[in-house]
XYZ file of C-alpha atoms in Angstrom:
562
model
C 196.510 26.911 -50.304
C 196.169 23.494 -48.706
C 192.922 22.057 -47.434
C 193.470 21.863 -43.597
C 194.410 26.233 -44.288
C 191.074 26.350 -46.112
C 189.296 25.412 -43.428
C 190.659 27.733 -41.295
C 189.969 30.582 -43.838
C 186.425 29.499 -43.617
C 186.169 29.103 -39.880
C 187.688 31.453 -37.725
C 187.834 31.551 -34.024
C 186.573 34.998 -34.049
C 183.404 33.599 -35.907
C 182.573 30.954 -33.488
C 183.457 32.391 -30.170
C 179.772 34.259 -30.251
C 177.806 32.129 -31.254
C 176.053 29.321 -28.976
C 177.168 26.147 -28.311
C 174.704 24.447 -30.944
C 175.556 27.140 -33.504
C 179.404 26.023 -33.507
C 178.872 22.711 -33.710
C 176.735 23.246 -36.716
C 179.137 25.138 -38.305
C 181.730 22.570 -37.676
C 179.888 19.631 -38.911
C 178.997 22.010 -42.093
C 183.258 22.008 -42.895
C 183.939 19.883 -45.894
C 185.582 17.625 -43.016
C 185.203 18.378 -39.431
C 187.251 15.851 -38.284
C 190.728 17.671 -40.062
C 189.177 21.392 -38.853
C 188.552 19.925 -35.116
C 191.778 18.280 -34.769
C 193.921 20.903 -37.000
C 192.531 23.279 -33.791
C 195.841 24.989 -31.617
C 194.720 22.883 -27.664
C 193.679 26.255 -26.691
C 191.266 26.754 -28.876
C 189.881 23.515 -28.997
C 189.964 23.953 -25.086
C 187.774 26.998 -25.256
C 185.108 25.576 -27.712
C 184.214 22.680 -25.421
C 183.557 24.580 -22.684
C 181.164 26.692 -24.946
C 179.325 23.341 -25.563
C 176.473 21.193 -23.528
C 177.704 17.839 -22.573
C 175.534 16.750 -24.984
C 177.270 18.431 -27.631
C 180.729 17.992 -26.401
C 180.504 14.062 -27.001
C 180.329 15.091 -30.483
C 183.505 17.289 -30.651
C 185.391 14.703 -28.662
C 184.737 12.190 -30.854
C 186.707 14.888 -33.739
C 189.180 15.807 -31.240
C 192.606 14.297 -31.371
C 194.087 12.499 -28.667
C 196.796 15.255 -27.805
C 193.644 17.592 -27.368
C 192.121 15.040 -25.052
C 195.197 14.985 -22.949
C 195.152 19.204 -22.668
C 191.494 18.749 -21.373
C 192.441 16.082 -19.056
C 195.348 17.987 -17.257
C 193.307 20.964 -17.192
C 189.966 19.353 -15.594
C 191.348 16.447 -13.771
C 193.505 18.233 -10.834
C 192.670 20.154 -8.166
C 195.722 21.492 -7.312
C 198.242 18.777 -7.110
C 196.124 16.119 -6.550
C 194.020 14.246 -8.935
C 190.343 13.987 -8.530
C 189.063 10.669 -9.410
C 185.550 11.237 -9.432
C 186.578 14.154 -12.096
C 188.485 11.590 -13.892
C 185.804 8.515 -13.792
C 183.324 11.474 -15.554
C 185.683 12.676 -18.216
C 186.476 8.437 -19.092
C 182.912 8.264 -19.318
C 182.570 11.083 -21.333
C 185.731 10.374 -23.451
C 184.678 6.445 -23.596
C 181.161 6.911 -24.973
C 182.862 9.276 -27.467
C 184.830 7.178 -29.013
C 185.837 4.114 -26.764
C 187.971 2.160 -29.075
C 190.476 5.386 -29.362
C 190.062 5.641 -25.616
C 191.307 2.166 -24.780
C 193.840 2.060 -27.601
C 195.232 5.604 -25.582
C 194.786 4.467 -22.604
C 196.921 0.841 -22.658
C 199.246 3.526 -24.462
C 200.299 7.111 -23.799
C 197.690 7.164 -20.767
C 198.954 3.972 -19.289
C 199.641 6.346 -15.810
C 196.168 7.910 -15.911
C 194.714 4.449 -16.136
C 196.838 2.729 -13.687
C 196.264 5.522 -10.955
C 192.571 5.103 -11.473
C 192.070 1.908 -11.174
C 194.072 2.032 -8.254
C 191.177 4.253 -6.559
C 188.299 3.663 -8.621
C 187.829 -0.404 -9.009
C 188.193 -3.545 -7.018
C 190.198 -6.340 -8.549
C 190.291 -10.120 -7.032
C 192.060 -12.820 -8.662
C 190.862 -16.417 -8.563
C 192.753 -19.850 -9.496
C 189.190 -21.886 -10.298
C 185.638 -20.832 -11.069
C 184.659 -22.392 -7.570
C 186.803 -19.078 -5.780
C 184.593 -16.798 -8.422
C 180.985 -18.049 -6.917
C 182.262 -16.566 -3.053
C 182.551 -12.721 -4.767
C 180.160 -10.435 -3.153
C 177.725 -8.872 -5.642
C 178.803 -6.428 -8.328
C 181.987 -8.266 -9.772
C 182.327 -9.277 -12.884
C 185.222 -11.222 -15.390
C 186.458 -11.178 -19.051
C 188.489 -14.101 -18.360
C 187.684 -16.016 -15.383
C 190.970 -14.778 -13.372
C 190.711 -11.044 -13.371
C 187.271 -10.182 -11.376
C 186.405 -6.462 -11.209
C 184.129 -4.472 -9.337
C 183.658 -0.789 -10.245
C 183.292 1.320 -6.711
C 181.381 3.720 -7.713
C 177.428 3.352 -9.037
C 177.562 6.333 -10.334
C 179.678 5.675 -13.253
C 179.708 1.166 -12.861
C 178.185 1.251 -16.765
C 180.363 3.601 -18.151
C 183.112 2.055 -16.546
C 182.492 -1.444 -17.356
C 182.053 -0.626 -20.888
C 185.362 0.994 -20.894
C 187.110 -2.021 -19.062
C 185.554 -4.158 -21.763
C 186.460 -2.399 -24.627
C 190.191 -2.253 -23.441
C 190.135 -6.152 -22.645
C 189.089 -6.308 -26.585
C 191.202 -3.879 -27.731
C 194.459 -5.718 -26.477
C 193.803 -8.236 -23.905
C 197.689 -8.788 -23.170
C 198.197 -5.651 -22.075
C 194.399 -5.589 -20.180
C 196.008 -7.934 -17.958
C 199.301 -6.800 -17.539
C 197.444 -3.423 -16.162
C 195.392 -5.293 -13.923
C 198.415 -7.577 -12.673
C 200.029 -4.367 -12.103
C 197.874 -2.496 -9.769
C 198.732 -4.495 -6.949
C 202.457 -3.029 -7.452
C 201.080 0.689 -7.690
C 202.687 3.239 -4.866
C 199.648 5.706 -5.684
C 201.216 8.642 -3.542
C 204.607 8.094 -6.247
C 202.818 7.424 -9.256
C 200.317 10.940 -8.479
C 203.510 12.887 -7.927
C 205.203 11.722 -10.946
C 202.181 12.285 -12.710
C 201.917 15.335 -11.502
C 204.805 16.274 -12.724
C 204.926 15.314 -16.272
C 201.435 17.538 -16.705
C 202.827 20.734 -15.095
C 205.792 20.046 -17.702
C 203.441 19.820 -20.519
C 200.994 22.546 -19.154
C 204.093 25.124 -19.022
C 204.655 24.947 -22.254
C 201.273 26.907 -22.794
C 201.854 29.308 -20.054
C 200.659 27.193 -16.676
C 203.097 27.734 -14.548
C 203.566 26.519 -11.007
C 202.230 29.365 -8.370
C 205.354 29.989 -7.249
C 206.761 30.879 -10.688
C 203.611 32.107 -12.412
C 202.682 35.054 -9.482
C 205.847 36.781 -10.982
C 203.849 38.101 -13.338
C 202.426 40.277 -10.930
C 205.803 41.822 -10.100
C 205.513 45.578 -10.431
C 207.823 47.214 -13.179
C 208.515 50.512 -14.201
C 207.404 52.309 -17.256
C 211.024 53.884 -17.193
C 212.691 50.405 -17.310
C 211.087 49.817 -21.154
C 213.077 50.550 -23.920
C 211.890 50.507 -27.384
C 215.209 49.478 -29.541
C 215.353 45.904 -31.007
C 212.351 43.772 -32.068
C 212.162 40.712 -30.598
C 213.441 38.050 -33.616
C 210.998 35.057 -34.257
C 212.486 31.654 -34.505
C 212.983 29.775 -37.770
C 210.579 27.454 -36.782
C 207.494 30.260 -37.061
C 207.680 30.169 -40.801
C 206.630 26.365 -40.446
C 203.115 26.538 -41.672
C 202.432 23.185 -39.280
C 203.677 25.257 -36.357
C 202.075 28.744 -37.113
C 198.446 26.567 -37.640
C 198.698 25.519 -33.925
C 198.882 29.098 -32.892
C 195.714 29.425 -30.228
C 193.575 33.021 -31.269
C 190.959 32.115 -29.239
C 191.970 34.272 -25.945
C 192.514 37.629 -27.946
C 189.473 37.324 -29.345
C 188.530 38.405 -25.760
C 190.700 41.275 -25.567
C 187.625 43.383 -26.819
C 187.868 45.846 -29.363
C 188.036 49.812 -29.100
C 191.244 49.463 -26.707
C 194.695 50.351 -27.679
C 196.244 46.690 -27.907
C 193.728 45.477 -30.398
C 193.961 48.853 -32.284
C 197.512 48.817 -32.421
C 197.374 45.190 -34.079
C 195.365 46.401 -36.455
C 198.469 48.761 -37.767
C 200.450 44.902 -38.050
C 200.400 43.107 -41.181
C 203.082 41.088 -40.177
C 201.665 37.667 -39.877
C 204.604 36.010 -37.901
C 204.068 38.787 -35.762
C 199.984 38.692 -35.093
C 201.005 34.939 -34.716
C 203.950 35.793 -32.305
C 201.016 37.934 -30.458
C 198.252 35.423 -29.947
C 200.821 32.593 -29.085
C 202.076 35.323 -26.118
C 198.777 36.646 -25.120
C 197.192 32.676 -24.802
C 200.229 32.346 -22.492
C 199.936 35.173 -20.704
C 196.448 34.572 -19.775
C 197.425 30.859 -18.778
C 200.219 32.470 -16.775
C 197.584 35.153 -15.042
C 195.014 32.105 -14.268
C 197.748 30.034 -12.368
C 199.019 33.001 -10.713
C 195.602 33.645 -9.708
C 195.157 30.217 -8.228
C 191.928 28.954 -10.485
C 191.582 25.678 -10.090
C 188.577 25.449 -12.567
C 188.255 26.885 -16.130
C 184.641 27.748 -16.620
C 183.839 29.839 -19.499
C 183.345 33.055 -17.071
C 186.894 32.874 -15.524
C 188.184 32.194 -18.982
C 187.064 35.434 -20.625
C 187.757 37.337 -16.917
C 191.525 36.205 -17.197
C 191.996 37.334 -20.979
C 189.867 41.056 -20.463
C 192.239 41.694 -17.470
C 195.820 40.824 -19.348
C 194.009 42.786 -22.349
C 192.608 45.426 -19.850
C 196.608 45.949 -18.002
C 198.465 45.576 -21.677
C 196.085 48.526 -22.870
C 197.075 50.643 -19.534
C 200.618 50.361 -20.608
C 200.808 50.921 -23.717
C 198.483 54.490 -23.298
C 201.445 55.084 -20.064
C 204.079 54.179 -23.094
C 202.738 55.228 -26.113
C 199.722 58.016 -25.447
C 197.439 57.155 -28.265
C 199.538 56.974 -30.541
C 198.736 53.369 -32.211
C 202.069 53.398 -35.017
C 204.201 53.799 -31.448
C 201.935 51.052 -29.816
C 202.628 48.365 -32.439
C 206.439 49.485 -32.228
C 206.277 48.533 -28.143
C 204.458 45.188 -29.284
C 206.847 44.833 -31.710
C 209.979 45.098 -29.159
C 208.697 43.922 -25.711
C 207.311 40.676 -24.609
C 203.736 40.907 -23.335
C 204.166 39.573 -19.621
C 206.726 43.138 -19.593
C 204.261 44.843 -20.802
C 201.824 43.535 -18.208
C 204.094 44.038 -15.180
C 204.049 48.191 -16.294
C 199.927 48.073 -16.535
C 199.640 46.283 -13.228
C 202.402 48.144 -11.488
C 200.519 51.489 -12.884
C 197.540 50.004 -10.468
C 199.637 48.890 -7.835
C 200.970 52.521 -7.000
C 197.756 53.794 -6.668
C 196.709 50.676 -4.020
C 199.808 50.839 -2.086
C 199.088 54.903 -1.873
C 195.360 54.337 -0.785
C 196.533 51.585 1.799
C 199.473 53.801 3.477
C 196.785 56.497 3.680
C 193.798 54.201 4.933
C 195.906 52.389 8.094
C 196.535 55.892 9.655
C 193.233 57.210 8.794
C 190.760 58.991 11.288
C 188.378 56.992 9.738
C 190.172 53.133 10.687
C 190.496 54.698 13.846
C 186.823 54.579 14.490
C 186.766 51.663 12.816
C 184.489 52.841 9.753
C 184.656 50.547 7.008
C 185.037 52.402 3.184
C 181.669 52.122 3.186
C 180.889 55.160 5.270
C 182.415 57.585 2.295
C 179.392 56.799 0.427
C 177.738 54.920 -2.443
C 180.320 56.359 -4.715
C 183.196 57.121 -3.177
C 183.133 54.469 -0.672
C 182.925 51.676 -3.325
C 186.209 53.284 -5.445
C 187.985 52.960 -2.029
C 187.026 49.466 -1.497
C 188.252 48.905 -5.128
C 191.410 50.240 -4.225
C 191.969 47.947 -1.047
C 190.825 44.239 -2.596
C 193.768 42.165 -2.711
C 194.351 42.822 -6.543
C 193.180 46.922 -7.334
C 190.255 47.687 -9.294
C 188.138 50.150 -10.706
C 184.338 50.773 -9.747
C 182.805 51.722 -13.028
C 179.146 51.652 -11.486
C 176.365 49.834 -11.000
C 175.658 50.781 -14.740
C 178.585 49.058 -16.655
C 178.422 45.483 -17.597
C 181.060 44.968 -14.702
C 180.310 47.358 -11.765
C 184.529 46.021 -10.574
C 186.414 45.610 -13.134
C 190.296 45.743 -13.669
C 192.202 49.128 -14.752
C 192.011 50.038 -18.435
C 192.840 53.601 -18.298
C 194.611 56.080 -17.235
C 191.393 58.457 -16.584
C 190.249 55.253 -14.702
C 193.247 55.645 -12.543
C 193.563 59.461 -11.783
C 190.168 59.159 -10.824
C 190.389 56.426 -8.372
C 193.766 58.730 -7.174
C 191.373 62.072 -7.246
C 188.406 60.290 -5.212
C 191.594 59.414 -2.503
C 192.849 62.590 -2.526
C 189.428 63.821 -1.799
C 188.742 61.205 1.346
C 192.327 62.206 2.664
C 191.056 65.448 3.332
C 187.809 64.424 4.289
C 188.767 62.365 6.706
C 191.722 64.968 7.936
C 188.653 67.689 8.109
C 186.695 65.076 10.236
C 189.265 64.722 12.530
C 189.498 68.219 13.384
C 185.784 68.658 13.604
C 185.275 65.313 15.409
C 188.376 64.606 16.830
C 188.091 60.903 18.755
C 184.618 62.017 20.647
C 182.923 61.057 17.775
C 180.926 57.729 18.968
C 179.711 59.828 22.445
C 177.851 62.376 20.284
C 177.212 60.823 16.975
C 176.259 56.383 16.470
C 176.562 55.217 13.457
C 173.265 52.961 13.282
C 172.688 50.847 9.721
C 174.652 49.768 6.589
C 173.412 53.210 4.829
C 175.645 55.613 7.062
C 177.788 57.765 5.679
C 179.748 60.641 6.391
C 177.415 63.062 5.222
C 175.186 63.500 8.285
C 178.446 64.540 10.123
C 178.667 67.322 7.778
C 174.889 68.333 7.420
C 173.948 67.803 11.131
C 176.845 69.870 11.914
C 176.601 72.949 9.432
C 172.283 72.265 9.852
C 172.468 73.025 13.776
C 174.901 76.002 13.157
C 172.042 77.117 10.683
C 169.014 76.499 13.252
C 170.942 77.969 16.227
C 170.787 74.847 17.914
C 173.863 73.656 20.271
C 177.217 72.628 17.979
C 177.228 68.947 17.735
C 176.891 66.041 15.345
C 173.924 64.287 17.144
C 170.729 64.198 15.052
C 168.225 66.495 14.290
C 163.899 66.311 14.577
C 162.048 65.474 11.637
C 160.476 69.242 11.888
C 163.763 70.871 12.557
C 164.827 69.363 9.296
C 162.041 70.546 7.784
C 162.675 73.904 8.848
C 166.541 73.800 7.721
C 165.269 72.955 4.429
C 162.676 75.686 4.266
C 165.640 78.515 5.366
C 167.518 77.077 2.306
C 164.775 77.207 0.057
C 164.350 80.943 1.202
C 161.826 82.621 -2.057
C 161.707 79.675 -3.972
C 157.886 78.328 -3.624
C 158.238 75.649 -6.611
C 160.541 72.637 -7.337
C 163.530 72.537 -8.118
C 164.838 74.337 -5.677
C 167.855 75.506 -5.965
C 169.199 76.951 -2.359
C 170.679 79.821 -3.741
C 173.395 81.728 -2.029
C 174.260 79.096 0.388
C 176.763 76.729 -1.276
C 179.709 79.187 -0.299
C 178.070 79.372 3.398
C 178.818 75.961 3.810
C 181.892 75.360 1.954
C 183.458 78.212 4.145
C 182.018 76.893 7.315
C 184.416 74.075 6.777
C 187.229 75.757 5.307
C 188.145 77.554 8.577
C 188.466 74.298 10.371
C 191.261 73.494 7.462
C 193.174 77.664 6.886
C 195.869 75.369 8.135
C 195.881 72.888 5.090
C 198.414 73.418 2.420
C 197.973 75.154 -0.462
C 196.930 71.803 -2.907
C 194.996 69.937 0.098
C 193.062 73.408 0.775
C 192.018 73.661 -2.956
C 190.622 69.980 -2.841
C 189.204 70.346 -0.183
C 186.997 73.165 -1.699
C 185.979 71.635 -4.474
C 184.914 68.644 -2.525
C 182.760 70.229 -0.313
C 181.321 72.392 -3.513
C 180.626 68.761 -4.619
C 179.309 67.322 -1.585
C 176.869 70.826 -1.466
C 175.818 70.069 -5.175
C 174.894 66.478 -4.680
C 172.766 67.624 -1.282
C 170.666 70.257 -3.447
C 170.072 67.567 -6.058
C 168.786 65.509 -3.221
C 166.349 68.116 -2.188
C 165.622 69.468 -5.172
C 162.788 68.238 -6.089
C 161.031 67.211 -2.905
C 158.114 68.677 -0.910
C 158.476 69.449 2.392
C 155.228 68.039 3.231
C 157.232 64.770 1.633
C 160.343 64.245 4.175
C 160.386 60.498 5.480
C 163.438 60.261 7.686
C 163.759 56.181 6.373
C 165.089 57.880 3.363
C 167.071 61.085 4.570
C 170.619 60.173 3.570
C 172.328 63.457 4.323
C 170.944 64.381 7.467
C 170.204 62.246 10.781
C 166.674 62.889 11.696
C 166.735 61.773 15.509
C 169.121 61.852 18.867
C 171.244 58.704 17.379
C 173.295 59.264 20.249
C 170.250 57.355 21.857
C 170.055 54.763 19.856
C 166.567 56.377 17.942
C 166.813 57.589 14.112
């Protein structure tokens, strides 16, 4: 085993990723040489480590980094969209220059020659004079390596930095200092950005950054029926080049999170050319999701958000595929590229959006203009998952993400059982309410939901007061509760014997359903009944404060008064 592979034995991405900032550095600096581990890094990886560290910090692992890994982190941080910002690029010199500024100027007069060029173009003023007598009419600020060439750096922000760098290059190789210089007044920057442009999308799609207009394809929906397991995809000779397998990126699986069927499956691979074949298509398919996505910036947050959502849509297709059976998991793996794969999981999602949306836009409830938050805390907040631009899950206000992008297919036929129970909600609502809703019912704060139209309803039927929706008096709602209660004299209370009143009061409106929309309708209102007693439960009567009555409307609200 060769040193630079010993190195990565002892360090592995997997290792570092958790730990702080600090704490990797340490452990880099603690390598027999940190300088081969650094720059023996896949860009990726290198990429993701930086943006783990302080700026502080970072100086140091610049000064290891290579120059090809400076370039990555220069076409990644420099553009905003496709144009480059040059107070971006003045901070990243600085940073790069106080790093190591000989490399810098050597690179720059070099391989960067457009980068510099550009920037100088938009960053520093440059007068030439034929005698020193010219140099003594410069305003402040300028200043000369040779007596010809008189620079002024624009901004004060980074004048030291820059200076320095300026210097060093004039040092470095003075010929070509002055060639640059001679050269700006030639520069067509609106050319030279586009051309540079260019080149960095070419080198960025080679890791997966594609242009939006080719990258959003991987949000194309496709069939589970279109994937056929038959003939493993074949690596290229040029995998079993150690060189070439060592700049394989692992960083963004190491995000995938364990416990879900892609990293379980991997787990049945001891293929390495494989696992290699794996990272190298799950870094790109991340790269490919953040461009399709539109990021401009690559914070540490949207980094691990992009790689748990590829990880979160591969795992959704492979249980659609495979079930959980992890053997037939690896097999798909094995046969179908990972951006496939990813088209089933999101497609999976998709079909459950498109279903909510065709159901929402001809809803009773758009009709009155009720937002998905009048279906409640719970349900209300699954339906707005459903209509964001991209689907997701709610998974509560619990869970480390309370939105978070389909996994499962539980997560799914629940988000399509909570629909199916607001489509005949909202059809039952319609019947009751009809469009007369606004003259005898207002919907009054963020908190409404459609339970008071339910419980004022059914509550009046129970009083003997007139059939409507408006709302009830505090005492009238004391004395519902107390007919509920009926014997019970002690918490909890469980309202006995009146569940199947009020499911049936409802039902009649809907004999008309069909036979699967009438059975989920029942069980809805059974759950709608269950959460009200678990309300009401536990609380005295001599307790009620109509500020925190969610299920029934204690006032005439079609007066404004609650």
């Amino acid at each position: 085993m060769g040193k630079r592979e010993e190195d990565r034995v002892a360090l592995r991405m997997r290792d570092l990723l958790p730990l702080s900032g600090s704490d990797i550095l340490n452990r880099i600096l603690d390598c027999p040489d940190p300088k081969k581990f650094v720059r023996g890094l896949p860009v990726e990886d290198f990429f993701w480590i930086l943006k783990k560290f302080g700026e502080e910090d970072a100086l140091t692992l610049l000064e290891l980094a290579s120059e090809r890994q400076w370039e990555y982190v220069l076409d990644l941080e420099l553009w905003s969209k496709d144009r480059l910002n040059v107070q971006l690029a003045s901070r990243w010199l600085a940073m790069l220059n106080q790093a190591d500024g000989l490399r810098l100027a050597r690179w720059l007069l070099s391989e960067g020659e457009s980068l510099v060029h550009y920037h100088f173009f938009k960053a520093i003023d440059v007068v030439v004079t034929g005698d020193k007598d010219e140099s003594y009419d410069l305003p402040p600020g300028f200043f000369s390596l040779d007596g010809v060439f008189h620079i002024r750096v624009r901004d004060p922000q980074y004048r030291e930095a820059m200076e320095s760098m300026i210097r060093t290059m004039g040092t470095t190789d003075f010929l070509r200092y002055q060639a640059l210089l001679l050269g700006l007044s030639g520069v067509l920057p609106a050319e030279l950005e586009e051309e540079m442009y260019r080149r960095r999308n070419v080198r960025l799609a080679e890791h997966g950054f594609l242009p939006f207009e080719e990258a959003i394809s991987v949000y194309a929906p496709l069939e589970p029926e279109r994937i056929k397991v038959e003939k493993a995809l074949s690596l290229p000779d040029l995998a079993f080049d150690p060189e070439v397998r060592s700049l394989v990126p692992t960083a963004p699986f190491e995000q995938a999170r364990s416990g879900n069927l892609l990293t379980q499956a991997t787990g049945w691979i001891h293929d390495p050319l494989f696992l290699d074949r794996i990272h190298l298509e799950f870094a790109g398919l991340c790269n490919q999701i953040h461009s399709a996505d539109g990021m401009e910036r690559h914070e540490m947050d949207d980094l691990i958000g992009t790689c748990r959502k590829a990880a979160r849509y591969l795992n959704l297709a492979l249980e659609r595929l495979c079930g959980r059976d992890l053997a037939a998991a690896a097999e798909v793996l094995r046969a179908q590229p990972l951006v496939t794969l990813f088209r089933v999981g999101f497609g999976l999602a998709l079909k459950v959006k498109w279903e909510a949306e065709r159901w929402y836009r001809g809803s009773w409830c758009q009709r009155q203009a009720l937002d998905p938050a009048f279906w409640g805390d719970r349900w209300g907040v699954i339906l707005a998952g459903l209509l964001s631009e991209k689907p997701k899950f709610h998974a509560g206000p619990g869970s480390e993400e309370e939105y978070k992008d389909f996994e499962w297919l539980s997560e799914l036929a629940e988000s399509m059982m909570v629909l199916r129970r607001l489509m005949v909600l909202d059809g039952l609502l319609e019947k009751l309410a009809g469009d007369k809703l606004k003259e005898d019912f207002l919907l009054d704060g963020p908190d409404s939901s459609f339970h008071p139209l339910l419980f004022n309803s059914w509550g009046r039927s129970v009083l003997g007061l007139p059939p409507g929706f408006s709302g009830i008096s505090l005492e009238e709602a004391k004395r519902l509760l107390s007919t509920l209660r009926g014997k019970d004299r002690k918490a909890p209370y469980a309202m006995e014997g009146f569940e199947e009143k009020f499911v049936t009061h409802f039902m009649e409106a809907a004999s008309h359903a069909d036979a699967e929309a009438f059975l989920v309708l029942r069980e809805t209102l059974s759950l709608i009944w269950r959460e009200f007693v678990e309300e009401f439960e536990d609380v005295s009567l001599n307790e009620l404060d109509e500020r925190y009555i969610r299920f029934i409307s204690i006032g005439d609200l079609s007066k404004g008064a609650r």
